[in-house]
Coordinates of C-alpha atoms in Angstrom, one line a residue:
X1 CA -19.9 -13.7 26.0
X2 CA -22.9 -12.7 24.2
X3 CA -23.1 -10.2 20.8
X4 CA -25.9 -7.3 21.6
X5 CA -28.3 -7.3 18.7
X6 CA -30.4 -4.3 19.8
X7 CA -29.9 -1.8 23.0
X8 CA -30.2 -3.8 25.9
X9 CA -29.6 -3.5 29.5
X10 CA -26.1 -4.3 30.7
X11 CA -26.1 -5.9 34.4
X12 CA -22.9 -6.1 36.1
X13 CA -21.7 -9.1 37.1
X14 CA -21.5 -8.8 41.0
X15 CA -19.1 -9.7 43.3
X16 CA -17.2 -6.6 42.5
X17 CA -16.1 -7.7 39.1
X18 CA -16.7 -4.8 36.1
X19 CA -18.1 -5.3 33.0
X20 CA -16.4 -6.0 30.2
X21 CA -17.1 -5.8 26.4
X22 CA -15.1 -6.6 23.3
X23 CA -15.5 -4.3 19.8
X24 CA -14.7 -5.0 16.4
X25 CA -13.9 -3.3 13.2
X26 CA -13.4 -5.6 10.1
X27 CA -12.1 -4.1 7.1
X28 CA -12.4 -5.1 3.7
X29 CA -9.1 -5.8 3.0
X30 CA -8.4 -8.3 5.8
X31 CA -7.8 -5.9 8.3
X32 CA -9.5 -5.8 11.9
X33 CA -9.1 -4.0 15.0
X34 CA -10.2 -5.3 18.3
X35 CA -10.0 -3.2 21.2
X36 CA -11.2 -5.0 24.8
X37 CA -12.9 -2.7 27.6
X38 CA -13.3 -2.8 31.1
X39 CA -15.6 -0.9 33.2
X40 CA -13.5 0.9 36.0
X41 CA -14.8 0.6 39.0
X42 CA -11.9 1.9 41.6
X43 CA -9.8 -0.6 43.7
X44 CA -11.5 -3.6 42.0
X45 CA -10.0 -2.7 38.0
X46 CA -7.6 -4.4 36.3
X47 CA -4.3 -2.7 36.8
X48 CA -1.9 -3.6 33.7
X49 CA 1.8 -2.7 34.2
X50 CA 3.7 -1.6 31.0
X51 CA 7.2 -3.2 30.7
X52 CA 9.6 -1.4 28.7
X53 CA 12.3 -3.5 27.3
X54 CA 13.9 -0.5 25.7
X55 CA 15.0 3.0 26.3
X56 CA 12.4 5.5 27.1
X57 CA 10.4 7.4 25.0
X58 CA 11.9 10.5 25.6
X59 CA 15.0 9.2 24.9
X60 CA 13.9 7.9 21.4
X61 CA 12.8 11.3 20.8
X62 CA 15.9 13.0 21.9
X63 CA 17.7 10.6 19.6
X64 CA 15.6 10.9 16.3
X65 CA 16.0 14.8 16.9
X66 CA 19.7 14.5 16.8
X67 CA 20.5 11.1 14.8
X68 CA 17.5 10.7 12.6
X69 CA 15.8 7.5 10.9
X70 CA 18.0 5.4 9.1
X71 CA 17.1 3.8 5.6
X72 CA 18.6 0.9 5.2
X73 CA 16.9 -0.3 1.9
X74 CA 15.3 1.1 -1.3
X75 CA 13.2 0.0 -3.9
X76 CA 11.4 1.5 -7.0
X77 CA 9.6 0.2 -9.9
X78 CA 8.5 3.2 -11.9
X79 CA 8.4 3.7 -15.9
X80 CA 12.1 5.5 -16.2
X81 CA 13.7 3.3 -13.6
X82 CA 12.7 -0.4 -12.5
X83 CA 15.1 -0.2 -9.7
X84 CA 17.3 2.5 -7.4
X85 CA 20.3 2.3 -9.8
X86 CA 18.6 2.8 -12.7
X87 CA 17.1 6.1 -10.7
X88 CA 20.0 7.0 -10.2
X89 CA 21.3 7.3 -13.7
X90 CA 17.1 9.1 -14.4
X91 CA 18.2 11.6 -12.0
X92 CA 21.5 12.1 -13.7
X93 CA 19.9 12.2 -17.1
X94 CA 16.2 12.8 -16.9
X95 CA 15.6 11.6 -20.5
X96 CA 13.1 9.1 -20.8
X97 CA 10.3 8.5 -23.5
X98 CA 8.9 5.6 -21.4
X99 CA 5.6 6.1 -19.5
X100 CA 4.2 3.0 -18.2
X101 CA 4.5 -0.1 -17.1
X102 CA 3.0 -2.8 -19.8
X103 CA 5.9 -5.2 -20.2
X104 CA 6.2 -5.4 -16.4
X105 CA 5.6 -9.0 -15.0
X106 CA 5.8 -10.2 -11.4
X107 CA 7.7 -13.8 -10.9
X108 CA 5.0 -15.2 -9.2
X109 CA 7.2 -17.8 -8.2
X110 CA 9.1 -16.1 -5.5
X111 CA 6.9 -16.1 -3.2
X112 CA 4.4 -18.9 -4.6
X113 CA 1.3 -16.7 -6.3
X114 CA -1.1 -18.3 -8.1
X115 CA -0.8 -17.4 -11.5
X116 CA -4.8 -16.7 -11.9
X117 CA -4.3 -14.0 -8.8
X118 CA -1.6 -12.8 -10.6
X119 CA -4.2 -12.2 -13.9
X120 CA -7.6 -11.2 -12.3
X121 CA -5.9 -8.6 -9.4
X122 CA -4.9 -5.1 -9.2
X123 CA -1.3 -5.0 -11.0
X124 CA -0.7 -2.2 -8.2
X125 CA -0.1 -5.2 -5.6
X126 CA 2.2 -6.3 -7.3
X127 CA 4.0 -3.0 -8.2
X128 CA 4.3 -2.3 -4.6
X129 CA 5.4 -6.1 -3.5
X130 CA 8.6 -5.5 -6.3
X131 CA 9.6 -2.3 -4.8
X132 CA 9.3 -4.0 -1.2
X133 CA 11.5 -7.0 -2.4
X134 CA 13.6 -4.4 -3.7
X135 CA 14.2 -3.1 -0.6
X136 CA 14.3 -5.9 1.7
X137 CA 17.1 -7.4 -0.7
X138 CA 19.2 -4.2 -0.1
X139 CA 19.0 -4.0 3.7
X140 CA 19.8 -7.1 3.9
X141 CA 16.6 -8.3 5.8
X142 CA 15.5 -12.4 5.5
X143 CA 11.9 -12.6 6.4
X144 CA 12.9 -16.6 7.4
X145 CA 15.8 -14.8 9.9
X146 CA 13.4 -11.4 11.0
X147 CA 11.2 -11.6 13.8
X148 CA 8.1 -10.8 12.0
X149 CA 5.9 -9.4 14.3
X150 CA 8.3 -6.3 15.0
X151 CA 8.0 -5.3 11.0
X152 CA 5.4 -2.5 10.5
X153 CA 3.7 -2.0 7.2
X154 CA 2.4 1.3 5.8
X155 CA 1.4 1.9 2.7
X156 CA 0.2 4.8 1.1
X157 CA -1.9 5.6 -2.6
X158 CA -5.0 7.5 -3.5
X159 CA -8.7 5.8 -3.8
X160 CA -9.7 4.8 -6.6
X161 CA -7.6 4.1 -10.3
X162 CA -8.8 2.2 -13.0
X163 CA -8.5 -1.0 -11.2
X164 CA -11.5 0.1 -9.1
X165 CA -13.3 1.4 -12.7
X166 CA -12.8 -1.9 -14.3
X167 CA -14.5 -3.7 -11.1
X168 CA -16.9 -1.1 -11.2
X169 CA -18.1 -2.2 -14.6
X170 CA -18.5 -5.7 -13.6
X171 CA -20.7 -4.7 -10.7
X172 CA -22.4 -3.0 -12.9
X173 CA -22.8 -5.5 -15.6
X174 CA -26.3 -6.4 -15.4
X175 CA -27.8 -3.1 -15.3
X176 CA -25.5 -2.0 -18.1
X177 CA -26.9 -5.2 -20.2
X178 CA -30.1 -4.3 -19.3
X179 CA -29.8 -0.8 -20.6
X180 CA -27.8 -2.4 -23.7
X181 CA -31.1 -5.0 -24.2
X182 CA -33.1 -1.9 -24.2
X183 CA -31.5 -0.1 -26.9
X184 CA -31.7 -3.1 -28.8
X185 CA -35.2 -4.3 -29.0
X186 CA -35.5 -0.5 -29.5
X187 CA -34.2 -0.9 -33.1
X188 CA -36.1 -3.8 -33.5
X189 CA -33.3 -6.3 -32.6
X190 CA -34.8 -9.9 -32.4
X191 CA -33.9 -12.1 -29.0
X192 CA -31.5 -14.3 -30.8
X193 CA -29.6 -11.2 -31.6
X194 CA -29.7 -9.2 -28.2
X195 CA -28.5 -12.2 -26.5
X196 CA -25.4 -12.7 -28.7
X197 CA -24.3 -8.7 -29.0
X198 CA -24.9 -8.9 -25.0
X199 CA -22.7 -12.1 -24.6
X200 CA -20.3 -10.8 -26.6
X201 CA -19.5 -7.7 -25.1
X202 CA -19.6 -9.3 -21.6
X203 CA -16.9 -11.9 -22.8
X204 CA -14.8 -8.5 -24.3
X205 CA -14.7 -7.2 -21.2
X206 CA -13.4 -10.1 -19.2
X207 CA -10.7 -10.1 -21.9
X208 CA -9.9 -6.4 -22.4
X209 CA -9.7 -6.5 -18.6
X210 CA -9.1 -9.6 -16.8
X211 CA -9.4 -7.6 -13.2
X212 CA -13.0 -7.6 -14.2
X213 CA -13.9 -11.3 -12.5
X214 CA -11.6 -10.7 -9.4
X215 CA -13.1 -12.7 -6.1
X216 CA -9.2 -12.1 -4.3
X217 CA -11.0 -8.8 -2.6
X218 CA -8.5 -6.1 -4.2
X219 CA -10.9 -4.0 -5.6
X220 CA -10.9 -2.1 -2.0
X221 CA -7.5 -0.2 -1.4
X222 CA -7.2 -1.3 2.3
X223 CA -5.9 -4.8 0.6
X224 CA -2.6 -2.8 -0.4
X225 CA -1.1 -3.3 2.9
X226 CA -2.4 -6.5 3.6
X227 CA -1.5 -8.1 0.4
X228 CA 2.2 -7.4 1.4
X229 CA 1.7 -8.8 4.9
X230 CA 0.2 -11.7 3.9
X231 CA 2.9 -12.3 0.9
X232 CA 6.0 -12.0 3.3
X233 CA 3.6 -13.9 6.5
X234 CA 4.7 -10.3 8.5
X235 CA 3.0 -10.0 11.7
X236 CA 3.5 -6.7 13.2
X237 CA 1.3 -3.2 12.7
X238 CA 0.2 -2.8 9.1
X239 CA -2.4 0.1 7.4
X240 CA -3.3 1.7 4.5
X241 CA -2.8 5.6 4.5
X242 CA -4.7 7.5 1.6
X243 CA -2.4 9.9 -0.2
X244 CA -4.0 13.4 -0.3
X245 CA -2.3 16.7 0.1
X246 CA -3.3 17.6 3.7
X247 CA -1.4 14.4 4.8
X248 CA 1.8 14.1 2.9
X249 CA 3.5 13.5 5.9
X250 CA 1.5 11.0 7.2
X251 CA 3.6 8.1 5.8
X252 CA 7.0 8.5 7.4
X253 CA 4.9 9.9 10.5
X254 CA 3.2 7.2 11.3
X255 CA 6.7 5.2 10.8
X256 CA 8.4 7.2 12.7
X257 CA 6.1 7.1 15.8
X258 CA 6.1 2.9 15.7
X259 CA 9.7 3.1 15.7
X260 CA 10.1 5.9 18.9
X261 CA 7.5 3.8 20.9
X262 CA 9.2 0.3 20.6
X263 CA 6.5 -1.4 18.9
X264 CA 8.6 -2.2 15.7
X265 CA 12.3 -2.8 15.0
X266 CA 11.9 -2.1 11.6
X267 CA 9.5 -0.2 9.3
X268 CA 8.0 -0.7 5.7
X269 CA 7.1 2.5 4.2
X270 CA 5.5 2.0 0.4
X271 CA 3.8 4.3 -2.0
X272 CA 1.9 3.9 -5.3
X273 CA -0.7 4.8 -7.5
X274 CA -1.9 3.2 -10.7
X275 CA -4.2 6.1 -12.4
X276 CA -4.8 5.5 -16.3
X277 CA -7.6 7.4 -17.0
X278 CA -10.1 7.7 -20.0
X279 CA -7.1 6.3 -21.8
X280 CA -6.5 3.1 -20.3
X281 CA -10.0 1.9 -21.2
X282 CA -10.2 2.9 -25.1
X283 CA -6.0 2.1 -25.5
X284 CA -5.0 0.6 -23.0
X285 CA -2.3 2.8 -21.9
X286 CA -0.5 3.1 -18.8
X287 CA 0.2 7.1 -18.1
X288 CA 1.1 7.6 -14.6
X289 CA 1.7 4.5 -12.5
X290 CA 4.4 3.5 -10.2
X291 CA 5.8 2.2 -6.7
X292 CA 8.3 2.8 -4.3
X293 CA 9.4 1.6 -0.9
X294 CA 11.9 2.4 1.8
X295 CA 13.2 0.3 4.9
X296 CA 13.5 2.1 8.1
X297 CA 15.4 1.9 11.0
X298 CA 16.3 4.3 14.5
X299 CA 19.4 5.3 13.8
X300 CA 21.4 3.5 16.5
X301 CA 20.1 0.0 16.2
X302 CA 21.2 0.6 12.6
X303 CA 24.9 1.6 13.7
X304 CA 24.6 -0.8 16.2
X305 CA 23.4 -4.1 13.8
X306 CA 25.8 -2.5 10.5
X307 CA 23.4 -1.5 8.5
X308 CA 24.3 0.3 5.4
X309 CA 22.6 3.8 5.8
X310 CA 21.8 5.4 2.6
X311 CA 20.3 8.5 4.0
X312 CA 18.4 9.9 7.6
X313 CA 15.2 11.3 8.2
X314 CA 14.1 13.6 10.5
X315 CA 11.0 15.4 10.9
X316 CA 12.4 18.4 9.8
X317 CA 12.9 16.7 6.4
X318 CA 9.0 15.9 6.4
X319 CA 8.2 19.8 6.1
X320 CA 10.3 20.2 3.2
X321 CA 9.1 20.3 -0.4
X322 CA 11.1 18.8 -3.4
X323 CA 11.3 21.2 -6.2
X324 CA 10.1 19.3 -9.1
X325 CA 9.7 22.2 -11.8
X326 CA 13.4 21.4 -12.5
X327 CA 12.5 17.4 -13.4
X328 CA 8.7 17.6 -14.8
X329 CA 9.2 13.8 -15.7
X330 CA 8.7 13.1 -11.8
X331 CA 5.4 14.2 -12.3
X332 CA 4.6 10.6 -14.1
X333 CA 6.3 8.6 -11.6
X334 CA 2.7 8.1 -10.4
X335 CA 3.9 7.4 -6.7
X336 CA 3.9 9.5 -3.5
X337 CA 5.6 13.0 -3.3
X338 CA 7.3 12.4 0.0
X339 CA 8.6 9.2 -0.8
X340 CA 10.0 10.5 -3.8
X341 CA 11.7 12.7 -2.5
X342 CA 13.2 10.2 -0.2
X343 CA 14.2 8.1 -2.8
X344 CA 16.0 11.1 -4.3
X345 CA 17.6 11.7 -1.1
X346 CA 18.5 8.6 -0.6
X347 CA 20.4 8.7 -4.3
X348 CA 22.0 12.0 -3.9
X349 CA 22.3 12.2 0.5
X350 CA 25.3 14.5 0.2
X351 CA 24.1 17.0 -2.4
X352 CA 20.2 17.5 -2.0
X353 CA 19.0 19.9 0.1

């Protein structure tokens, strides 16, 4: 094996064996994709038989037409409700004066987090990782007693937040203290002084916001889903979707096409978003934040294993829109519309339409 550092001619090995080649996509939050090709060359290719060890995909379709996905566990951490009961009784009463999430702390002791990680990175990990514990608890699922590598992972949120602004302004701290320097000697500052007024503020910053010096890598979004695969050691499929209105469906999509193909017993869908605005860096406010999480199942491994069901999806349900202009306190939940409104299913599955 050799890596190709500029266009080069590629001999075939002789003898009637093709040529093969190996390419790599790292991401920057821990995620890689490695896909091997082989040249086909008739008789002599590698011929790979499929094994199916259960029912056929047309049969998985057929079901999830007439059964549905099952979800088998919930989880929510949002300003009005820190978990699915206290939804519930929101969505009862939608009277909250609560907007964010300040006095919210991960135990970092569950699963062993450093405490300094738990300082110095995105608070959305963490969001998300409570709403997944959430929901793991409630289904019932032991990650000691699961067999990890069927467990998908999908997450979904929008770029950017003030997370990614904060880093921003520590990647841009020395041009912003060389611009500051300028000012300075402009009004006739001396040295001693620009020095101190420039340490200063730098040392303000890393306290205002101690996401400022993070070195864990979750200033890119992609570290979302990986953060929660890493955490629980899960070893099956896992991305990061981005939550924009041409792909709402995306999410439960994508879940429900690793479930019909066999590839995973049991799918993590989470959603969550962490947007403060011009706000969060003058007061430090938290205005529309949030996470949610759902556990899904095909319908008839749920049946058949117990499961509690709490509510079924089916892809009709994905073209559906949740009338919010009823609840306008939803609009702060600061998490996915789609997996809102299958949280709100999941709370009310014999009265929401």
């Amino acid at each position: 094996l050799y890596v190709p550092t500029s266009r080069t001619p590629w001999p075939a090995p002789g003898r009637g064996k093709p040529r093969s080649a190996g390419v790599n996509a790292f991401g920057l939050g821990g995620f890689n994709l490695h896909v091997a090709l082989e040249e086909y060359i008739g008789k002599g290719a590698t011929t790979v038989t499929v094994i199916q060890s259960f029912d056929s995909t047309e049969a998985h379709i057929e079901l999830k037409k007439e059964k549905g996905v099952a979800i088998i566990g919930r989880g929510c951490l949002l300003p009005q409700a820190r978990n699915i009961k206290e939804l519930q009784v929101f969505l009862t009463n939608p009277q909250s004066d609560k907007s964010y999430l300040s006095d919210f702390q991960y135990d970092w002791r569950r699963h062993k987090i450093p405490p300094r990680q738990l300082e110095q990175a995105d608070p959305l990990h963490f969001y998300l990782l409570e709403a997944v514990d959430q929901a793991l608890e409630e289904a019932g699922l032991s990650i000691e007693d699961c067999q990890r590598e069927r467990v998908g992972t999908i997450v979904e949120s929008q770029l950017g937040g003030d997370f990614t602004d904060h880093i921003q302004l520590g990647l841009r701290f020395p041009e912003i203290a060389q611009e500051l320097c300028d000012v300075l000697k402009e009004d006739r500052c001396s040295t001693e002084t620009v020095d101190s007024i420039i340490e200063q503020y730098e040392q303000r910053c890393q306290t205002q916001w101690p996401q400022y010096r993070d070195d864990s890598g979750s200033f890119h979004h992609s570290s979302l889903a990986s953060r929660i695969v890493r955490t629980l050691d899960f070893q099956g499929p896992a991305l990061m979707l981005e939550d924009a209105s041409e792909i709402k469906a995306a999410l439960f999509e994508t879940a429900f096409q690793l479930l019909e193909s066999g590839d995973c017993d049991v799918v993590i869908c989470a959603a969550g978003s962490r947007h403060l605005g011009h706000a969060s860096i003058s007061q430090g406010s938290h205005s529309v934040e949030g996470a949610g999480a759902v556990i899904l199942k095909k319908w008839n491994d749920a049946i058949r294993d117990g499961d509690a069901i709490y509510a079924t999806l089916t892809e009709e349900d994905l073209s559906k829109r949740i009338r919010c202009d009823e609840w306008p306190e939803f609009i702060s939940f600061g998490i996915g519309s789609k997996i809102l409104q299958v949280l709100i299913q999941s709370c009310f599955p014999d009265s929401i339409n």
